[in-house]
Amino acid sequence: MLAILEKLRKIEKKLSSLKDRQKISDYRLILKLNMSANLYIVTDDISHADISAILEDEKLDIDMEIINFEAFQADDYYASLFARTKPLDLGLRRSLSNIIDDDGDMKKTASCPIISFYSYKGGVGRTTALALFASYYATHYGKKVFVIDCDFEAPGLINFFGVSNEDISKNGIVEYLKDKEGLGDQVNLRDGYTYEISKRYSGDGEIHLLPAGNVFEDENRFDYLEALARLDIHSSSTIVEQFQNVITDINKMFSPDVILIDSRTGFNDIFGIIANRLSTAVVGFFGNNIQNRPGLHFFINTLLRKKREVDLILVLSIISSSFTKALNAFNDEIDTYIQNNIADDLEALPVLPVFSLGRYTLLEKIGTIDEDPDDFISTINRMIPPDYNELFAKLAQTISKIADRMGEKNDMAGISEVGKDDLTESIPVKPDKSDELGGCCETNKCDDIKRLKIDILSQLFKNFPQKYAENIQFTESFIQNEFYIRKCMEEIFNQDKFMLIGSKGTGKTALYQALRQDDFFTRLRDKAQKSHMNYKVVNVITLEGESGNKFFDISANISQSDIDDPEFFYSRFWRVYIWNAIRIDDEKTGFVSSVPVSPIKSNTATASFFKEFICQDEKFEIIENELDAIDEHLKSTNQYLMITFDQLDKVVKPSLWSKAISPLIKLCQHRKYDRAFPKLFLRRDLFNKLGNLTNKASLEKQAINLEWTREELFAFFFKIVFSRCRASFVHYAEERQEIQEYQLDDVLRKLRKKNSYNQLPADDYLLKPLVKIFFGEQAGRFGETYHWIYKSLKNADGTISLRPFLDLIKLAIEKQYENPILNGDPFPLLSNKCLMHAQVREKAVKGHFEDLAGEEGNETLNMIISDIRDNKVPNYLKISPLIQHDFEALMEDIMDRNQEALTGVALRDLEDALILNGIVFTRYVQGGKKKYTFAYLYKYYLGLRSPAKR
């Protein structure tokens, strides 16, 4: 206790007594910042000497002023002084005024719940829990979550959700508060202040992060610290109003379902602002030790005594042993403190929700350099450890309760409780035929299963999905029954990700085409929860063979020998090309300009037009100004422009990519526009081969990965099953009884969810039982079918393509027709004997490889694979794996046979073609030699043997 405060309180009691006895009219005892005091007394009855005698016992040097009543009424200064101070006023402070002076008044500015996460000490898992809950709530409830990092001195949330690996420098709330103060409405929260978190972490929902600030680079960090130094946290009215304005902007621009705020540790003004003044619920994290006790008492006292409508949740974290004992002691401490210190201020003793969290090594890695993003995602998908799950379920319930309290519709679950009974119109009730067929139930069941099998396989075979045609129409029927809307597609709206990278068969062009269909684009935008944003799409490259005026073959129309500085030339070239392509579609954005543009044709006229603007500085400046004007127009009309590029390998021959495409990637990476967002659809093999780029691994963090996962493959296949023969398949699943009733209910509930598009989430919990029913649980000695199918179809680089997967299933169905006995019990619906058949495996690869070899730059693949398949190479080299000297002998044999076609091609070029296209992978073995292994996918197609069978 401060001794001077104790003395001032004693003096204040004496003065209060004098006022009660009407010896003085009023008084103000004010403590100054330097710990001296001023005393003002309004009286006509007591002299200065009398007051000094009263104060003499406290031995304080107080600057005292006696004011007679007439002077007090005549001087406005005294009226103002007494109006803005209390009888005992502790004056101005340099910090903590938002806690000390809090009067209990809380303005409710949010239209959604605001949950603050607080801890008295660091190292108790507060920020980790917040990040996990954000992902949990977005993924499992499909909600929009907005996260704010208010731990200004030690920002931590930037390390989560993979954000710190994206090489994207953005400002945060500190810069926003000061920019808003200086520039007003010129500042937009979406433009350069917030991160949109990858769909990997948000699932069906959405997560946006407003970091504390830009702390990654020296110059940016200086500006952040300068802004932080100017942030007047201690002026209660100003800073609270500024924070309330930020909350208003968030609600206006993002319409979140909940705002999560990470507060600072310890006693601090930030906690006073966000927890005391803004939050609708506060979660306090405390360790199991005596050092946390003052913080626990402060937390309870600060928030409970005010009698506000604020939900409190207490967490004992992170317990490593003696769970029950620790939790009981924690509860006792809470109850004892409330009863001894706060009970008199409350109408009834509260029962505060208390949770405990254990210590988990896996979770401790989250947000660190050792984190594996797949572990984070897996943790969320598997509903995390039970103690976290209990806390998160309570938080979700609390958010729902607060939303109800705020008058919002309660839709906590995000899904309707629809069971399989709701499918009665589409699923026929199976009649009991046991009596009419002689009462042999087992025989009837076998016959019924056989009929269902034949019906399902027949419907699938007759209506099996085909390779997407270039001119496919995205009709309602096609979207509902043929097209699988993947999570990575929703990432197209993530403004920080400008590349979409995928191997052959990942659906790049199909997505590019789909974005050109207004109906599909609207559906995808709604599914990604971006319906509130006015997006326009401009495709700047017309697909080869289509009618249109946006296809220009650089390789054919620009002489490379005339270019002195490729980096300079192509950096300007792409600016001119983008400007011209956008301007051709002026009607989409409504931008008006008098600067003429040219139809983009693959001819010398277009080349001359481009060169004119590239080579003349004055004309190029016009382009720069026009692009700035377009961006300003988009801002003023509240539009967002998505600029998409596909089939760049048709525009630029692969041999020129390092010269011509690398400058485009750099241009897009460092875009200076707030409302125009480029999206480059790139072949993975060509991206991996690109030179003239630094830190490509980091650059790929800004890319959307279009590779299919095992779960997506199965989810797509079962979309086909449910669109073709849902009733029969559900009937078959019930008959086989190889899936639990609750699991089948979950599957059907997901299918009936609004905007499910007849497809299941890519979740192995839902898909594994279905795979077991359709393909059987075990693939012979190769293990579980669910894993074997994926492993057997993997490319050498670990990716997997859709076409060989679908071809494998269709060919296996055809093979099963040849052996009708497989349609009975005990075989699965589609026997894995057919899936594993060598001829089926061989044919399944054929179409995929032909597509792959037909890509620009892959001409050499046909020669390599044809020579191996046709047994033109020595028999002893048709093995996998090959040690380095054998692999080189194989390549040299092929090169000798195809000398004319491979003129100018080196052995390394053949090696790169096989590795970059996922046909071969390498690793080093003893002696520093390489070992070359063909992907198992190609084993039967190439007729390879193992070295042991030479």
PDB file of C-alpha atoms in Angstrom, residues 214-365:
ATOM      1  CA  ASN A 214       4.185  -4.648 -39.316  1.00  0.00           C
ATOM      2  CA  VAL A 215       7.211  -5.852 -37.343  1.00  0.00           C
ATOM      3  CA  PHE A 216       9.116  -8.003 -39.865  1.00  0.00           C
ATOM      4  CA  GLU A 217      11.520  -5.529 -41.470  1.00  0.00           C
ATOM      5  CA  ASP A 218      13.649  -2.808 -39.874  1.00  0.00           C
ATOM      6  CA  GLU A 219      12.021   0.127 -41.657  1.00  0.00           C
ATOM      7  CA  ASN A 220       8.506  -1.162 -41.078  1.00  0.00           C
ATOM      8  CA  ARG A 221       9.329  -1.998 -37.451  1.00  0.00           C
ATOM      9  CA  PHE A 222      10.546   1.583 -36.879  1.00  0.00           C
ATOM     10  CA  ASP A 223       7.262   2.946 -38.252  1.00  0.00           C
ATOM     11  CA  TYR A 224       5.324   0.510 -36.067  1.00  0.00           C
ATOM     12  CA  LEU A 225       7.193   1.621 -32.938  1.00  0.00           C
ATOM     13  CA  GLU A 226       6.702   5.263 -33.916  1.00  0.00           C
ATOM     14  CA  ALA A 227       2.956   4.685 -34.274  1.00  0.00           C
ATOM     15  CA  LEU A 228       2.868   2.768 -30.980  1.00  0.00           C
ATOM     16  CA  ALA A 229       4.719   5.601 -29.219  1.00  0.00           C
ATOM     17  CA  ARG A 230       2.067   8.025 -30.469  1.00  0.00           C
ATOM     18  CA  LEU A 231      -0.860   5.851 -29.454  1.00  0.00           C
ATOM     19  CA  ASP A 232      -2.476   7.667 -26.547  1.00  0.00           C
ATOM     20  CA  ILE A 233      -3.567   4.596 -24.630  1.00  0.00           C
ATOM     21  CA  HIS A 234      -3.884   6.546 -21.404  1.00  0.00           C
ATOM     22  CA  SER A 235      -6.465   9.045 -22.608  1.00  0.00           C
ATOM     23  CA  SER A 236      -9.492   6.952 -21.781  1.00  0.00           C
ATOM     24  CA  SER A 237     -12.102   8.744 -23.831  1.00  0.00           C
ATOM     25  CA  THR A 238      -9.950   9.087 -26.965  1.00  0.00           C
ATOM     26  CA  ILE A 239      -8.521   5.578 -27.182  1.00  0.00           C
ATOM     27  CA  VAL A 240     -11.795   3.881 -26.268  1.00  0.00           C
ATOM     28  CA  GLU A 241     -13.553   5.824 -29.018  1.00  0.00           C
ATOM     29  CA  GLN A 242     -10.836   4.857 -31.489  1.00  0.00           C
ATOM     30  CA  PHE A 243     -11.148   1.172 -30.617  1.00  0.00           C
ATOM     31  CA  GLN A 244     -14.913   1.392 -30.903  1.00  0.00           C
ATOM     32  CA  ASN A 245     -14.491   2.877 -34.372  1.00  0.00           C
ATOM     33  CA  VAL A 246     -12.246  -0.044 -35.370  1.00  0.00           C
ATOM     34  CA  ILE A 247     -14.924  -2.484 -34.192  1.00  0.00           C
ATOM     35  CA  THR A 248     -17.508  -0.543 -36.215  1.00  0.00           C
ATOM     36  CA  ASP A 249     -15.294  -0.722 -39.323  1.00  0.00           C
ATOM     37  CA  ILE A 250     -14.790  -4.465 -38.846  1.00  0.00           C
ATOM     38  CA  ASN A 251     -18.518  -5.065 -38.576  1.00  0.00           C
ATOM     39  CA  LYS A 252     -19.205  -2.902 -41.610  1.00  0.00           C
ATOM     40  CA  MET A 253     -16.572  -4.438 -43.896  1.00  0.00           C
ATOM     41  CA  PHE A 254     -16.378  -8.068 -42.761  1.00  0.00           C
ATOM     42  CA  SER A 255     -19.690  -8.828 -40.989  1.00  0.00           C
ATOM     43  CA  PRO A 256     -18.069 -11.413 -38.681  1.00  0.00           C
ATOM     44  CA  ASP A 257     -19.968 -13.805 -36.455  1.00  0.00           C
ATOM     45  CA  VAL A 258     -17.450 -13.230 -33.677  1.00  0.00           C
ATOM     46  CA  ILE A 259     -14.418 -11.044 -32.972  1.00  0.00           C
ATOM     47  CA  LEU A 260     -11.575 -12.634 -30.989  1.00  0.00           C
ATOM     48  CA  ILE A 261      -9.045 -10.331 -29.308  1.00  0.00           C
ATOM     49  CA  ASP A 262      -5.659 -11.363 -27.950  1.00  0.00           C
ATOM     50  CA  SER A 263      -4.874  -9.054 -25.016  1.00  0.00           C
ATOM     51  CA  ARG A 264      -1.596  -8.261 -23.298  1.00  0.00           C
ATOM     52  CA  THR A 265      -0.409  -9.998 -20.168  1.00  0.00           C
ATOM     53  CA  GLY A 266      -0.358  -8.490 -16.687  1.00  0.00           C
ATOM     54  CA  PHE A 267      -1.857  -5.215 -15.462  1.00  0.00           C
ATOM     55  CA  ASN A 268      -2.197  -3.032 -18.550  1.00  0.00           C
ATOM     56  CA  ASP A 269      -4.355  -0.402 -20.183  1.00  0.00           C
ATOM     57  CA  ILE A 270      -5.067  -2.540 -23.242  1.00  0.00           C
ATOM     58  CA  PHE A 271      -6.869  -4.984 -21.004  1.00  0.00           C
ATOM     59  CA  GLY A 272      -8.747  -2.060 -19.519  1.00  0.00           C
ATOM     60  CA  ILE A 273      -9.870  -0.939 -22.965  1.00  0.00           C
ATOM     61  CA  ILE A 274     -10.807  -4.184 -24.670  1.00  0.00           C
ATOM     62  CA  ALA A 275     -11.923  -6.278 -21.716  1.00  0.00           C
ATOM     63  CA  ASN A 276     -13.507  -3.580 -19.567  1.00  0.00           C
ATOM     64  CA  ARG A 277     -15.040  -1.438 -22.280  1.00  0.00           C
ATOM     65  CA  LEU A 278     -15.603  -3.490 -25.436  1.00  0.00           C
ATOM     66  CA  SER A 279     -15.858  -7.219 -24.773  1.00  0.00           C
ATOM     67  CA  THR A 280     -18.996  -9.260 -24.324  1.00  0.00           C
ATOM     68  CA  ALA A 281     -17.024 -12.188 -22.897  1.00  0.00           C
ATOM     69  CA  VAL A 282     -13.540 -12.566 -21.451  1.00  0.00           C
ATOM     70  CA  VAL A 283     -11.502 -15.761 -21.122  1.00  0.00           C
ATOM     71  CA  GLY A 284      -8.774 -15.625 -18.484  1.00  0.00           C
ATOM     72  CA  PHE A 285      -5.824 -18.051 -18.588  1.00  0.00           C
ATOM     73  CA  PHE A 286      -3.849 -18.647 -15.394  1.00  0.00           C
ATOM     74  CA  GLY A 287      -1.040 -20.961 -14.387  1.00  0.00           C
ATOM     75  CA  ASN A 288      -1.125 -23.313 -11.429  1.00  0.00           C
ATOM     76  CA  ASN A 289       1.254 -21.357  -9.166  1.00  0.00           C
ATOM     77  CA  ILE A 290       1.363 -18.604  -6.607  1.00  0.00           C
ATOM     78  CA  GLN A 291       2.777 -16.095  -9.123  1.00  0.00           C
ATOM     79  CA  ASN A 292      -0.571 -16.138 -10.950  1.00  0.00           C
ATOM     80  CA  ARG A 293      -2.661 -15.442  -7.849  1.00  0.00           C
ATOM     81  CA  PRO A 294      -2.480 -11.601  -7.985  1.00  0.00           C
ATOM     82  CA  GLY A 295      -3.513 -11.709 -11.631  1.00  0.00           C
ATOM     83  CA  LEU A 296      -6.404 -14.049 -10.891  1.00  0.00           C
ATOM     84  CA  HIS A 297      -7.677 -11.756  -8.136  1.00  0.00           C
ATOM     85  CA  PHE A 298      -7.256  -8.684 -10.344  1.00  0.00           C
ATOM     86  CA  PHE A 299      -9.134 -10.377 -13.187  1.00  0.00           C
ATOM     87  CA  ILE A 300     -12.079 -11.408 -11.020  1.00  0.00           C
ATOM     88  CA  ASN A 301     -12.237  -8.120  -9.160  1.00  0.00           C
ATOM     89  CA  THR A 302     -11.990  -5.973 -12.297  1.00  0.00           C
ATOM     90  CA  LEU A 303     -14.687  -7.764 -14.248  1.00  0.00           C
ATOM     91  CA  LEU A 304     -17.018  -9.212 -11.637  1.00  0.00           C
ATOM     92  CA  ARG A 305     -17.428  -6.210  -9.368  1.00  0.00           C
ATOM     93  CA  LYS A 306     -18.716  -4.023 -12.219  1.00  0.00           C
ATOM     94  CA  LYS A 307     -21.891  -6.124 -12.572  1.00  0.00           C
ATOM     95  CA  ARG A 308     -21.737  -5.827 -16.330  1.00  0.00           C
ATOM     96  CA  GLU A 309     -23.359  -8.151 -18.823  1.00  0.00           C
ATOM     97  CA  VAL A 310     -19.994  -9.756 -19.581  1.00  0.00           C
ATOM     98  CA  ASP A 311     -19.510 -13.513 -19.562  1.00  0.00           C
ATOM     99  CA  LEU A 312     -16.411 -14.725 -17.733  1.00  0.00           C
ATOM    100  CA  ILE A 313     -14.613 -18.002 -18.374  1.00  0.00           C
ATOM    101  CA  LEU A 314     -11.608 -19.063 -16.319  1.00  0.00           C
ATOM    102  CA  VAL A 315      -8.953 -21.496 -17.526  1.00  0.00           C
ATOM    103  CA  LEU A 316      -6.295 -23.256 -15.477  1.00  0.00           C
ATOM    104  CA  SER A 317      -3.458 -23.812 -17.936  1.00  0.00           C
ATOM    105  CA  ILE A 318      -1.175 -25.639 -18.647  1.00  0.00           C
ATOM    106  CA  ILE A 319      -1.321 -28.544 -16.172  1.00  0.00           C
ATOM    107  CA  SER A 320       1.339 -31.220 -16.467  1.00  0.00           C
ATOM    108  CA  SER A 321       0.364 -33.398 -13.479  1.00  0.00           C
ATOM    109  CA  SER A 322      -2.133 -33.794 -10.600  1.00  0.00           C
ATOM    110  CA  PHE A 323      -5.032 -32.538 -12.711  1.00  0.00           C
ATOM    111  CA  THR A 324      -7.801 -33.081 -10.154  1.00  0.00           C
ATOM    112  CA  LYS A 325      -5.821 -31.657  -7.250  1.00  0.00           C
ATOM    113  CA  ALA A 326      -4.773 -28.593  -9.225  1.00  0.00           C
ATOM    114  CA  LEU A 327      -8.274 -27.890 -10.524  1.00  0.00           C
ATOM    115  CA  ASN A 328      -9.838 -28.279  -7.063  1.00  0.00           C
ATOM    116  CA  ALA A 329      -7.290 -25.858  -5.580  1.00  0.00           C
ATOM    117  CA  PHE A 330      -7.964 -23.390  -8.399  1.00  0.00           C
ATOM    118  CA  ASN A 331     -11.731 -23.531  -7.814  1.00  0.00           C
ATOM    119  CA  ASP A 332     -11.238 -23.093  -4.061  1.00  0.00           C
ATOM    120  CA  GLU A 333      -9.061 -20.025  -4.647  1.00  0.00           C
ATOM    121  CA  ILE A 334     -11.739 -18.455  -6.878  1.00  0.00           C
ATOM    122  CA  ASP A 335     -14.610 -19.163  -4.487  1.00  0.00           C
ATOM    123  CA  THR A 336     -12.678 -17.963  -1.440  1.00  0.00           C
ATOM    124  CA  TYR A 337     -11.655 -14.705  -3.067  1.00  0.00           C
ATOM    125  CA  ILE A 338     -15.186 -13.915  -4.270  1.00  0.00           C
ATOM    126  CA  GLN A 339     -16.750 -14.667  -0.888  1.00  0.00           C
ATOM    127  CA  ASN A 340     -14.167 -12.618   1.061  1.00  0.00           C
ATOM    128  CA  ASN A 341     -13.822  -9.649  -1.274  1.00  0.00           C
ATOM    129  CA  ILE A 342     -16.740  -9.266  -3.684  1.00  0.00           C
ATOM    130  CA  ALA A 343     -19.770 -11.070  -2.255  1.00  0.00           C
ATOM    131  CA  ASP A 344     -21.163  -7.933  -0.590  1.00  0.00           C
ATOM    132  CA  ASP A 345     -21.304  -6.164  -3.964  1.00  0.00           C
ATOM    133  CA  LEU A 346     -23.261  -8.990  -5.629  1.00  0.00           C
ATOM    134  CA  GLU A 347     -26.877  -9.980  -5.366  1.00  0.00           C
ATOM    135  CA  ALA A 348     -25.951 -13.669  -5.542  1.00  0.00           C
ATOM    136  CA  LEU A 349     -22.670 -15.579  -5.576  1.00  0.00           C
ATOM    137  CA  PRO A 350     -21.797 -16.417  -9.191  1.00  0.00           C
ATOM    138  CA  VAL A 351     -20.810 -19.854 -10.410  1.00  0.00           C
ATOM    139  CA  LEU A 352     -18.052 -19.102 -12.885  1.00  0.00           C
ATOM    140  CA  PRO A 353     -17.263 -21.683 -15.576  1.00  0.00           C
ATOM    141  CA  VAL A 354     -13.780 -23.081 -14.947  1.00  0.00           C
ATOM    142  CA  PHE A 355     -11.806 -25.290 -17.344  1.00  0.00           C
ATOM    143  CA  SER A 356      -8.422 -26.953 -17.201  1.00  0.00           C
ATOM    144  CA  LEU A 357      -6.033 -27.534 -20.090  1.00  0.00           C
ATOM    145  CA  GLY A 358      -3.252 -30.083 -20.083  1.00  0.00           C
ATOM    146  CA  ARG A 359       0.209 -29.819 -21.564  1.00  0.00           C
ATOM    147  CA  TYR A 360       0.505 -31.268 -25.088  1.00  0.00           C
ATOM    148  CA  THR A 361       3.822 -31.395 -26.931  1.00  0.00           C
ATOM    149  CA  LEU A 362       2.086 -31.210 -30.319  1.00  0.00           C
ATOM    150  CA  LEU A 363       0.209 -28.020 -29.403  1.00  0.00           C
ATOM    151  CA  GLU A 364       3.337 -26.400 -27.984  1.00  0.00           C
ATOM    152  CA  LYS A 365       4.853 -26.468 -31.485  1.00  0.00           C
TER     153      LYS A 365
END
